[in-house]
PDB file of C-alpha atoms and ligand atoms in Angstrom:
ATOM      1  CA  UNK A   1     104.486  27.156  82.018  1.00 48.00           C
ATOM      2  CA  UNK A   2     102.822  30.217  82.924  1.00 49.00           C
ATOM      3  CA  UNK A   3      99.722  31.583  81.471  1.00 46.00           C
ATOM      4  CA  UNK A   4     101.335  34.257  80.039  1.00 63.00           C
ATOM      5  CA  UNK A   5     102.154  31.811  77.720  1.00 87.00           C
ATOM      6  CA  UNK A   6      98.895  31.396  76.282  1.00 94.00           C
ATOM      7  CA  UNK A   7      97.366  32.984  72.788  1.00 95.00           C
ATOM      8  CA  UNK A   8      94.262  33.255  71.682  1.00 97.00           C
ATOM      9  CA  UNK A   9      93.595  30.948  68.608  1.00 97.00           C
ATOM     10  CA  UNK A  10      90.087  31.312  68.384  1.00 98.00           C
ATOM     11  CA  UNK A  11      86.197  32.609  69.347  1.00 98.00           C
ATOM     12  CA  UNK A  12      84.396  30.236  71.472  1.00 98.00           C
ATOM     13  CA  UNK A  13      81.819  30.439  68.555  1.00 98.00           C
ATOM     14  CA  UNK A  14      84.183  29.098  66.369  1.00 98.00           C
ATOM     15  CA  UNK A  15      83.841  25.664  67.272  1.00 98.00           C
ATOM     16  CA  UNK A  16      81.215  24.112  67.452  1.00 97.00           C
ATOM     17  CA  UNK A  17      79.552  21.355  70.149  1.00 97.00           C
ATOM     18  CA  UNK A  18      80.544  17.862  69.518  1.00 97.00           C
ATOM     19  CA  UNK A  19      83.287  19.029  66.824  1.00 97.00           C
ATOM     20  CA  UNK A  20      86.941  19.793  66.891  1.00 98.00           C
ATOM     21  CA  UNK A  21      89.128  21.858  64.942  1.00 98.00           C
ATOM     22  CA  UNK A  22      92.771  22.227  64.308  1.00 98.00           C
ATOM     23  CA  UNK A  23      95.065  25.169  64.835  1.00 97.00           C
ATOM     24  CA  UNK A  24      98.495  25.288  64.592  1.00 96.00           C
ATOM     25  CA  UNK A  25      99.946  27.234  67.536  1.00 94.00           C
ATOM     26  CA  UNK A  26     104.207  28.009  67.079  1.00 92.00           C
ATOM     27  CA  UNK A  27     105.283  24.788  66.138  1.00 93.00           C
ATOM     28  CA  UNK A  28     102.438  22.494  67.156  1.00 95.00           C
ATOM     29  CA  UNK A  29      99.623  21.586  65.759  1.00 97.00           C
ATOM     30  CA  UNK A  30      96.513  21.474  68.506  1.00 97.00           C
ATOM     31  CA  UNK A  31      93.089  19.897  68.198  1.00 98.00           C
ATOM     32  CA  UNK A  32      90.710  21.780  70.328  1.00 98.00           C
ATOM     33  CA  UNK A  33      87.182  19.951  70.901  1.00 98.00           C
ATOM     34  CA  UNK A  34      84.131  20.800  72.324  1.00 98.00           C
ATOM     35  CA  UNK A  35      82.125  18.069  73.905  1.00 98.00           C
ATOM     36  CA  UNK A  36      79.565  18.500  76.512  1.00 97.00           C
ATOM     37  CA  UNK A  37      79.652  22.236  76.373  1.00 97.00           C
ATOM     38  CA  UNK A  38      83.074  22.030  77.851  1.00 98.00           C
ATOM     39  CA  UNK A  39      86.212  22.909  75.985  1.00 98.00           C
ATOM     40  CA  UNK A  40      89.365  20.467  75.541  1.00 98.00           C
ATOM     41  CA  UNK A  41      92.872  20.841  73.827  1.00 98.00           C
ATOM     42  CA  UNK A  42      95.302  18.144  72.335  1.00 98.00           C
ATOM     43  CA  UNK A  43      98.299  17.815  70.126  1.00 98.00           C
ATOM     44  CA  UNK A  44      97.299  16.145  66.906  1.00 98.00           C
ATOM     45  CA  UNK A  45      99.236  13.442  67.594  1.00 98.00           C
ATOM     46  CA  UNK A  46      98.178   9.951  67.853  1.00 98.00           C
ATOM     47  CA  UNK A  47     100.116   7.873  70.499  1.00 97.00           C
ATOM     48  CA  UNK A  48     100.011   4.504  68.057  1.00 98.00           C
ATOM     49  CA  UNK A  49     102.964   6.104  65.569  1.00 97.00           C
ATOM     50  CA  UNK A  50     103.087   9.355  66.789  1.00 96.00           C
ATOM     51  CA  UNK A  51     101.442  10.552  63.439  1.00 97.00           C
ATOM     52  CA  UNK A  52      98.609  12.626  63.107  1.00 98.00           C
ATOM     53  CA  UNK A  53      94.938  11.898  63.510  1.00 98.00           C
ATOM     54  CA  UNK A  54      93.395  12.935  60.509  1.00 98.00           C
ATOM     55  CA  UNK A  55      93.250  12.921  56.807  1.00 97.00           C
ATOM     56  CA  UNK A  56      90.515  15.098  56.073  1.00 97.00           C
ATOM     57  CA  UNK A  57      91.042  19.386  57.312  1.00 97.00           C
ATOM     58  CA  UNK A  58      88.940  19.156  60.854  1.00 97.00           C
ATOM     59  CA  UNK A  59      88.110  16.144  60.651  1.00 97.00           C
ATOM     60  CA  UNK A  60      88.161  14.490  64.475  1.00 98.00           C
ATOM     61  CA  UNK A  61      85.573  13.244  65.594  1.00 97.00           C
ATOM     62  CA  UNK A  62      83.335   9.965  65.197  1.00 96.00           C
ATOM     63  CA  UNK A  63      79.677  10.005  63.627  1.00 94.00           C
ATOM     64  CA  UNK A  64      77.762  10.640  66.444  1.00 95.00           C
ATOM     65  CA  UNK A  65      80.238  13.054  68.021  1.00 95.00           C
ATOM     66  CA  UNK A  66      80.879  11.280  71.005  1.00 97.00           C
ATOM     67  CA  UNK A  67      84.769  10.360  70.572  1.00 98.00           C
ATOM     68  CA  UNK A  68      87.767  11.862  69.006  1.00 98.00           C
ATOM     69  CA  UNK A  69      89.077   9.267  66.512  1.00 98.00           C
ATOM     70  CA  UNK A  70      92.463   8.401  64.591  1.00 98.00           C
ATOM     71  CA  UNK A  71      91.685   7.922  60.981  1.00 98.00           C
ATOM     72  CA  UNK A  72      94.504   6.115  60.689  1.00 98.00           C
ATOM     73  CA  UNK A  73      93.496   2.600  62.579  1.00 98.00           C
ATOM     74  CA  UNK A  74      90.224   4.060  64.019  1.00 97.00           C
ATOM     75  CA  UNK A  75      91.588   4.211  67.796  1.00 98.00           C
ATOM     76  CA  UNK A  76      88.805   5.621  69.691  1.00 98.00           C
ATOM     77  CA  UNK A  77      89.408   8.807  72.707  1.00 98.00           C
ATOM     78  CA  UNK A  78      87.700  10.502  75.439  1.00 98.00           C
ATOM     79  CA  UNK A  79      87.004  14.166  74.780  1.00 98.00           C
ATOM     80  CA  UNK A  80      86.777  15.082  78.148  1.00 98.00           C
ATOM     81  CA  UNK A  81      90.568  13.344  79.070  1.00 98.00           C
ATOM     82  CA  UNK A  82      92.154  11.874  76.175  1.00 98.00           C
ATOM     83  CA  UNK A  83      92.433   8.708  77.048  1.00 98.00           C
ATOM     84  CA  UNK A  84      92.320   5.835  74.442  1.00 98.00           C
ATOM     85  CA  UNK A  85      89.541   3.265  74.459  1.00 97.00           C
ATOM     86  CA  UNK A  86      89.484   1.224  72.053  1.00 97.00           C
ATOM     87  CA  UNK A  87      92.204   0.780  68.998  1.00 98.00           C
ATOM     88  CA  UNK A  88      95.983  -0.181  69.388  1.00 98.00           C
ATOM     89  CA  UNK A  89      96.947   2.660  71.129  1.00 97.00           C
ATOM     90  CA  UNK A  90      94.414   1.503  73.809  1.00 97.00           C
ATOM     91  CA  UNK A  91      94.941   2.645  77.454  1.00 97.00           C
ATOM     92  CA  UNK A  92      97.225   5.160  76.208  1.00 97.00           C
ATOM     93  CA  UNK A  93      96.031   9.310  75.957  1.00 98.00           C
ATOM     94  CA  UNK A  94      96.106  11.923  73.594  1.00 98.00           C
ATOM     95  CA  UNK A  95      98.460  14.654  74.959  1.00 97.00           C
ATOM     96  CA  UNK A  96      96.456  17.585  76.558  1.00 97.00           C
ATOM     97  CA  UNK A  97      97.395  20.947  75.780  1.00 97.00           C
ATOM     98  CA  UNK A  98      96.378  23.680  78.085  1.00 97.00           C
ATOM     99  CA  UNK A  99      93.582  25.561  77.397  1.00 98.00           C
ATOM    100  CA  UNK A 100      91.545  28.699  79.047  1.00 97.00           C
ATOM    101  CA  UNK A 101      88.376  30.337  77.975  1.00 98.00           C
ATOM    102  CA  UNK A 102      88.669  33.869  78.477  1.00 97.00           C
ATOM    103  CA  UNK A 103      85.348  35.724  78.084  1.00 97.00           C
ATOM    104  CA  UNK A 104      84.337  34.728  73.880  1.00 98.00           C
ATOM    105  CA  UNK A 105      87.852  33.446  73.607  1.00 98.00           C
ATOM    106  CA  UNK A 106      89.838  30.292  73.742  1.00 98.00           C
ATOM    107  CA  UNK A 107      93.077  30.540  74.373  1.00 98.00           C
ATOM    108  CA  UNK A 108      95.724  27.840  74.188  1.00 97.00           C
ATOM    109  CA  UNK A 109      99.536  26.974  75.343  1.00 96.00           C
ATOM    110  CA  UNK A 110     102.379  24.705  74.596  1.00 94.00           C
ATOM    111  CA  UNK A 111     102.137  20.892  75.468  1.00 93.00           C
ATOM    112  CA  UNK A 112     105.706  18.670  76.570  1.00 85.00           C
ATOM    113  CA  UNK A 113     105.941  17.752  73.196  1.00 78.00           C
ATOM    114  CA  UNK A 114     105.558  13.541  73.537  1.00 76.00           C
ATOM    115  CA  UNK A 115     108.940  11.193  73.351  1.00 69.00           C
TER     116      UNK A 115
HETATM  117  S1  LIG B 201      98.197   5.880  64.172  1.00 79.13           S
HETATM  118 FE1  LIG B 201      96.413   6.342  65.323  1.00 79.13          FE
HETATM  119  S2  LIG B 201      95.489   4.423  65.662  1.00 79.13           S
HETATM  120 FE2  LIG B 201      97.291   3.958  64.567  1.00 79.13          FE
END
């Protein structure tokens, strides 16, 4: 994919640290997280049943803000990568979407969408 492939979905303001909100971008619906001052995109798209994470509008992240988490059987994930620690979908990973922050925005791509 090339970058030109990107759009803007939001303002770097827009999100704020330790949260996640979703945007739908063409066809796919894309969690974008802030942890650790650093910005992160996914599909929202649990790898357990390939459903999504949430039941609640921007709802994706644990109490203290230090994991994304699937409301559905309460698998546990990185921010930073993804990756599944604890729940049934364990040692499995979100699916990343690209993601650039260009000046106050955040700009986003398309992911492989999963099998
Ligand atoms: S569907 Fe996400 S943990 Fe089961």
């Amino acid at each position: 994919m090339s970058g030109d492939d990107l759009q803007a979905v939001c303002s770097v303001h827009d999100v704020a640290d330790e949260s996640a909100r979703e945007f739908q971008v063409g066809d796919q619906a894309v969690v974008v997280v802030k942890f650790d001052g650093q910005f992160h995109a996914y599909l929202n798209w649990c790898p357990h049943l390939g459903i999504e994470l949430n039941f609640m509008p921007d709802q994706f992240m644990d109490d203290e803000g230090r994991f994304l988490v699937c409301a559905n059987h309460g698998a546990l994930f990185e921010p930073e990568n993804g990756h599944c620690l604890s729940g049934p979908c364990s040692g499995d990973a979100l699916t990343a979407v690209p993601l650039e922050v260009r000046g106050e925005e955040i700009w986003v791509g398309r992911a492989e969408a999963p099998a």
